[in-house]
Amino acid sequence: MDADIISYETLLATRYSADWVMNGAIAAWLAALSSLLTLICAASALTTWKKQEKTKIRSEFKRSLLALDYAIHMMPDEWNAHMANMVLMKSRFPISAEESAAELRLSELKKCWHDAISAWVMCEGLLKTTNLTSLWVELSDLYVKYTQGFVSKEKILNKLAEMHSLEFIFE
């Protein structure tokens, strides 16, 4: 073999090697860009997921308010302090069928109230931009007074209607 042929073959091998290195570099750049694109998609998906979760939490709170509204509607129209005391003292005195039904409805009302409190706590300040916070405090006071028989059914239902009228789920 002649030296020129050896040099030429070496040059070709070096060129093929350089081509493979260039293809490897292009593949590495494509892999890096696809990783970056994947990161951007993941960040976008996470942002969307957070918004969906916030919307679900707000929806759950509004749903719990609707359940509370229904439980208030199911309470006896003649609910007053006397009936509330009779239900509380049921273990000492026999109670009528009407008071027994009121006791069951009060139990359901308390369950709905607990669900509403849980949903409110889960909101974790998502509703600070609305005036719902002050309405919640007012509703809490009305609830306590209502269960003791000192507030009318209409008053607490009006407060719930005021809270329902606020649009806070998709803000």
PDB file of C-alpha atoms in Angstrom:
ATOM      1  CA  MET A   1       0.000   0.000   0.000  1.00  0.00           C
ATOM      2  CA  ASP A   2       1.140   3.350  -0.857  1.00  0.00           C
ATOM      3  CA  ALA A   3       1.422   6.206   1.694  1.00  0.00           C
ATOM      4  CA  ASP A   4      -0.998   8.406  -0.224  1.00  0.00           C
ATOM      5  CA  ILE A   5      -3.729   5.744  -0.126  1.00  0.00           C
ATOM      6  CA  ILE A   6      -3.152   5.244   3.594  1.00  0.00           C
ATOM      7  CA  SER A   7      -3.384   8.998   4.152  1.00  0.00           C
ATOM      8  CA  TYR A   8      -6.522   9.169   2.017  1.00  0.00           C
ATOM      9  CA  GLU A   9      -8.192   6.256   3.871  1.00  0.00           C
ATOM     10  CA  THR A  10      -7.253   7.846   7.212  1.00  0.00           C
ATOM     11  CA  LEU A  11      -8.775  11.130   6.043  1.00  0.00           C
ATOM     12  CA  LEU A  12     -12.008   9.333   5.057  1.00  0.00           C
ATOM     13  CA  ALA A  13     -12.167   7.491   8.399  1.00  0.00           C
ATOM     14  CA  THR A  14     -11.598  10.752  10.236  1.00  0.00           C
ATOM     15  CA  ARG A  15     -14.312  12.425   8.184  1.00  0.00           C
ATOM     16  CA  TYR A  16     -16.776   9.590   8.867  1.00  0.00           C
ATOM     17  CA  SER A  17     -15.888   9.802  12.530  1.00  0.00           C
ATOM     18  CA  ALA A  18     -16.489  13.563  12.514  1.00  0.00           C
ATOM     19  CA  ASP A  19     -19.846  12.991  10.795  1.00  0.00           C
ATOM     20  CA  TRP A  20     -20.851  10.544  13.524  1.00  0.00           C
ATOM     21  CA  VAL A  21     -19.751  12.999  16.217  1.00  0.00           C
ATOM     22  CA  MET A  22     -21.819  15.720  14.522  1.00  0.00           C
ATOM     23  CA  ASN A  23     -24.863  13.409  14.364  1.00  0.00           C
ATOM     24  CA  GLY A  24     -24.347  12.581  18.054  1.00  0.00           C
ATOM     25  CA  ALA A  25     -24.162  16.287  18.910  1.00  0.00           C
ATOM     26  CA  ILE A  26     -27.366  16.971  16.966  1.00  0.00           C
ATOM     27  CA  ALA A  27     -29.079  14.087  18.763  1.00  0.00           C
ATOM     28  CA  ALA A  28     -27.866  15.439  22.125  1.00  0.00           C
ATOM     29  CA  TRP A  29     -29.262  18.891  21.287  1.00  0.00           C
ATOM     30  CA  LEU A  30     -32.570  17.384  20.223  1.00  0.00           C
ATOM     31  CA  ALA A  31     -32.715  15.395  23.463  1.00  0.00           C
ATOM     32  CA  ALA A  32     -31.983  18.537  25.470  1.00  0.00           C
ATOM     33  CA  LEU A  33     -34.664  20.502  23.624  1.00  0.00           C
ATOM     34  CA  SER A  34     -37.212  17.735  24.075  1.00  0.00           C
ATOM     35  CA  SER A  35     -36.374  17.629  27.796  1.00  0.00           C
ATOM     36  CA  LEU A  36     -36.907  21.380  27.988  1.00  0.00           C
ATOM     37  CA  LEU A  37     -40.189  21.040  26.115  1.00  0.00           C
ATOM     38  CA  THR A  38     -41.247  18.278  28.512  1.00  0.00           C
ATOM     39  CA  LEU A  39     -40.409  20.531  31.467  1.00  0.00           C
ATOM     40  CA  ILE A  40     -42.518  23.346  30.011  1.00  0.00           C
ATOM     41  CA  CYS A  41     -45.459  20.980  29.420  1.00  0.00           C
ATOM     42  CA  ALA A  42     -45.158  19.599  32.943  1.00  0.00           C
ATOM     43  CA  ALA A  43     -45.115  23.106  34.439  1.00  0.00           C
ATOM     44  CA  SER A  44     -48.167  24.037  32.363  1.00  0.00           C
ATOM     45  CA  ALA A  45     -49.977  20.871  33.458  1.00  0.00           C
ATOM     46  CA  LEU A  46     -49.152  21.567  37.101  1.00  0.00           C
ATOM     47  CA  THR A  47     -50.509  25.099  36.831  1.00  0.00           C
ATOM     48  CA  THR A  48     -53.692  23.814  35.208  1.00  0.00           C
ATOM     49  CA  TRP A  49     -54.035  21.120  37.857  1.00  0.00           C
ATOM     50  CA  LYS A  50     -53.700  23.695  40.663  1.00  0.00           C
ATOM     51  CA  LYS A  51     -56.432  25.837  39.089  1.00  0.00           C
ATOM     52  CA  GLN A  52     -58.686  22.796  38.775  1.00  0.00           C
ATOM     53  CA  GLU A  53     -58.132  21.866  42.414  1.00  0.00           C
ATOM     54  CA  LYS A  54     -58.921  25.408  43.538  1.00  0.00           C
ATOM     55  CA  THR A  55     -62.098  25.318  41.485  1.00  0.00           C
ATOM     56  CA  LYS A  56     -63.058  21.950  43.004  1.00  0.00           C
ATOM     57  CA  ILE A  57     -62.513  23.272  46.516  1.00  0.00           C
ATOM     58  CA  ARG A  58     -64.624  26.355  45.834  1.00  0.00           C
ATOM     59  CA  SER A  59     -67.319  24.184  44.271  1.00  0.00           C
ATOM     60  CA  GLU A  60     -67.309  21.905  47.294  1.00  0.00           C
ATOM     61  CA  PHE A  61     -67.779  24.911  49.580  1.00  0.00           C
ATOM     62  CA  LYS A  62     -70.718  26.182  47.532  1.00  0.00           C
ATOM     63  CA  ARG A  63     -72.186  22.662  47.456  1.00  0.00           C
ATOM     64  CA  SER A  64     -71.901  22.446  51.243  1.00  0.00           C
ATOM     65  CA  LEU A  65     -73.723  25.776  51.553  1.00  0.00           C
ATOM     66  CA  LEU A  66     -76.530  24.387  49.396  1.00  0.00           C
ATOM     67  CA  ALA A  67     -76.743  21.288  51.609  1.00  0.00           C
ATOM     68  CA  LEU A  68     -76.843  23.528  54.680  1.00  0.00           C
ATOM     69  CA  ASP A  69     -79.617  25.564  53.069  1.00  0.00           C
ATOM     70  CA  TYR A  70     -81.615  22.368  52.501  1.00  0.00           C
ATOM     71  CA  ALA A  71     -81.035  21.229  56.105  1.00  0.00           C
ATOM     72  CA  ILE A  72     -82.302  24.596  57.386  1.00  0.00           C
ATOM     73  CA  HIS A  73     -85.377  24.276  55.167  1.00  0.00           C
ATOM     74  CA  MET A  74     -86.062  20.843  56.651  1.00  0.00           C
ATOM     75  CA  MET A  75     -85.972  22.156  60.223  1.00  0.00           C
ATOM     76  CA  PRO A  76     -89.372  22.688  61.831  1.00  0.00           C
ATOM     77  CA  ASP A  77     -90.939  26.068  61.130  1.00  0.00           C
ATOM     78  CA  GLU A  78     -91.781  26.411  64.819  1.00  0.00           C
ATOM     79  CA  TRP A  79     -88.139  25.942  65.915  1.00  0.00           C
ATOM     80  CA  ASN A  80     -87.570  28.139  68.954  1.00  0.00           C
ATOM     81  CA  ALA A  81     -85.598  28.290  72.190  1.00  0.00           C
ATOM     82  CA  HIS A  82     -88.115  26.080  74.023  1.00  0.00           C
ATOM     83  CA  MET A  83     -87.924  23.323  71.403  1.00  0.00           C
ATOM     84  CA  ALA A  84     -84.117  23.603  71.264  1.00  0.00           C
ATOM     85  CA  ASN A  85     -83.936  23.167  75.051  1.00  0.00           C
ATOM     86  CA  MET A  86     -86.296  20.192  74.948  1.00  0.00           C
ATOM     87  CA  VAL A  87     -84.152  18.483  72.317  1.00  0.00           C
ATOM     88  CA  LEU A  88     -81.018  19.160  74.369  1.00  0.00           C
ATOM     89  CA  MET A  89     -82.618  17.803  77.555  1.00  0.00           C
ATOM     90  CA  LYS A  90     -84.173  14.713  75.936  1.00  0.00           C
ATOM     91  CA  SER A  91     -82.301  12.360  78.244  1.00  0.00           C
ATOM     92  CA  ARG A  92     -84.041  13.815  81.315  1.00  0.00           C
ATOM     93  CA  PHE A  93     -87.585  14.114  80.000  1.00  0.00           C
ATOM     94  CA  PRO A  94     -89.614  12.150  77.480  1.00  0.00           C
ATOM     95  CA  ILE A  95     -90.061  14.118  74.274  1.00  0.00           C
ATOM     96  CA  SER A  96     -92.926  14.176  71.805  1.00  0.00           C
ATOM     97  CA  ALA A  97     -92.803  12.740  68.299  1.00  0.00           C
ATOM     98  CA  GLU A  98     -92.541  16.268  66.940  1.00  0.00           C
ATOM     99  CA  GLU A  99     -89.527  16.989  69.135  1.00  0.00           C
ATOM    100  CA  SER A 100     -88.015  13.623  68.194  1.00  0.00           C
ATOM    101  CA  ALA A 101     -88.303  14.538  64.497  1.00  0.00           C
ATOM    102  CA  ALA A 102     -86.781  17.918  65.274  1.00  0.00           C
ATOM    103  CA  GLU A 103     -83.905  16.121  66.999  1.00  0.00           C
ATOM    104  CA  LEU A 104     -83.215  14.093  63.840  1.00  0.00           C
ATOM    105  CA  ARG A 105     -83.365  17.194  61.685  1.00  0.00           C
ATOM    106  CA  LEU A 106     -81.072  19.042  64.064  1.00  0.00           C
ATOM    107  CA  SER A 107     -78.626  16.160  63.845  1.00  0.00           C
ATOM    108  CA  GLU A 108     -78.668  16.400  60.036  1.00  0.00           C
ATOM    109  CA  LEU A 109     -78.256  20.166  60.279  1.00  0.00           C
ATOM    110  CA  LYS A 110     -75.184  19.714  62.480  1.00  0.00           C
ATOM    111  CA  LYS A 111     -73.712  17.254  59.987  1.00  0.00           C
ATOM    112  CA  CYS A 112     -74.260  19.736  57.155  1.00  0.00           C
ATOM    113  CA  TRP A 113     -72.727  22.487  59.253  1.00  0.00           C
ATOM    114  CA  HIS A 114     -69.674  20.323  59.908  1.00  0.00           C
ATOM    115  CA  ASP A 115     -69.352  19.678  56.173  1.00  0.00           C
ATOM    116  CA  ALA A 116     -69.585  23.413  55.471  1.00  0.00           C
ATOM    117  CA  ILE A 117     -66.903  24.161  58.070  1.00  0.00           C
ATOM    118  CA  SER A 118     -64.661  21.495  56.549  1.00  0.00           C
ATOM    119  CA  ALA A 119     -65.136  22.943  53.071  1.00  0.00           C
ATOM    120  CA  TRP A 120     -64.461  26.463  54.394  1.00  0.00           C
ATOM    121  CA  VAL A 121     -61.223  25.337  56.039  1.00  0.00           C
ATOM    122  CA  MET A 122     -60.147  23.595  52.833  1.00  0.00           C
ATOM    123  CA  CYS A 123     -60.469  26.892  50.963  1.00  0.00           C
ATOM    124  CA  GLU A 124     -57.390  28.112  52.914  1.00  0.00           C
ATOM    125  CA  GLY A 125     -57.807  31.755  52.080  1.00  0.00           C
ATOM    126  CA  LEU A 126     -58.797  31.262  48.424  1.00  0.00           C
ATOM    127  CA  LEU A 127     -61.814  33.464  49.075  1.00  0.00           C
ATOM    128  CA  LYS A 128     -60.050  36.391  50.744  1.00  0.00           C
ATOM    129  CA  THR A 129     -60.625  38.578  47.699  1.00  0.00           C
ATOM    130  CA  THR A 130     -64.402  38.220  48.099  1.00  0.00           C
ATOM    131  CA  ASN A 131     -66.543  39.519  50.921  1.00  0.00           C
ATOM    132  CA  LEU A 132     -67.398  35.900  51.686  1.00  0.00           C
ATOM    133  CA  THR A 133     -65.169  35.928  54.756  1.00  0.00           C
ATOM    134  CA  SER A 134     -67.318  38.479  56.559  1.00  0.00           C
ATOM    135  CA  LEU A 135     -70.486  36.698  55.429  1.00  0.00           C
ATOM    136  CA  TRP A 136     -69.090  33.407  56.786  1.00  0.00           C
ATOM    137  CA  VAL A 137     -68.483  35.001  60.182  1.00  0.00           C
ATOM    138  CA  GLU A 138     -72.031  36.366  60.195  1.00  0.00           C
ATOM    139  CA  LEU A 139     -73.411  32.973  59.143  1.00  0.00           C
ATOM    140  CA  SER A 140     -71.469  31.272  61.943  1.00  0.00           C
ATOM    141  CA  ASP A 141     -72.996  33.603  64.515  1.00  0.00           C
ATOM    142  CA  LEU A 142     -76.465  33.100  63.055  1.00  0.00           C
ATOM    143  CA  TYR A 143     -76.012  29.317  63.068  1.00  0.00           C
ATOM    144  CA  VAL A 144     -75.141  29.238  66.759  1.00  0.00           C
ATOM    145  CA  LYS A 145     -78.105  31.463  67.608  1.00  0.00           C
ATOM    146  CA  TYR A 146     -80.395  29.446  65.347  1.00  0.00           C
ATOM    147  CA  THR A 147     -79.507  26.109  66.927  1.00  0.00           C
ATOM    148  CA  GLN A 148     -80.272  27.673  70.300  1.00  0.00           C
ATOM    149  CA  GLY A 149     -83.621  28.862  68.949  1.00  0.00           C
ATOM    150  CA  PHE A 150     -82.915  32.609  69.107  1.00  0.00           C
ATOM    151  CA  VAL A 151     -82.865  33.370  65.370  1.00  0.00           C
ATOM    152  CA  SER A 152     -85.612  32.713  62.858  1.00  0.00           C
ATOM    153  CA  LYS A 153     -85.295  30.335  59.974  1.00  0.00           C
ATOM    154  CA  GLU A 154     -85.799  33.167  57.480  1.00  0.00           C
ATOM    155  CA  LYS A 155     -82.866  35.159  58.809  1.00  0.00           C
ATOM    156  CA  ILE A 156     -80.353  32.353  58.368  1.00  0.00           C
ATOM    157  CA  LEU A 157     -81.854  31.427  54.982  1.00  0.00           C
ATOM    158  CA  ASN A 158     -81.479  35.033  53.835  1.00  0.00           C
ATOM    159  CA  LYS A 159     -77.807  34.994  54.839  1.00  0.00           C
ATOM    160  CA  LEU A 160     -77.301  31.733  52.935  1.00  0.00           C
ATOM    161  CA  ALA A 161     -79.070  33.223  49.891  1.00  0.00           C
ATOM    162  CA  GLU A 162     -76.721  36.201  50.076  1.00  0.00           C
ATOM    163  CA  MET A 163     -73.747  33.834  50.103  1.00  0.00           C
ATOM    164  CA  HIS A 164     -75.174  31.774  47.214  1.00  0.00           C
ATOM    165  CA  SER A 165     -75.570  34.900  45.101  1.00  0.00           C
ATOM    166  CA  LEU A 166     -71.820  35.591  45.147  1.00  0.00           C
ATOM    167  CA  GLU A 167     -69.908  34.248  42.152  1.00  0.00           C
ATOM    168  CA  PHE A 168     -66.658  32.914  43.526  1.00  0.00           C
ATOM    169  CA  ILE A 169     -66.092  29.549  41.886  1.00  0.00           C
ATOM    170  CA  PHE A 170     -64.721  30.620  38.503  1.00  0.00           C
ATOM    171  CA  GLU A 171     -63.022  33.888  39.375  1.00  0.00           C
TER     172      GLU A 171
END
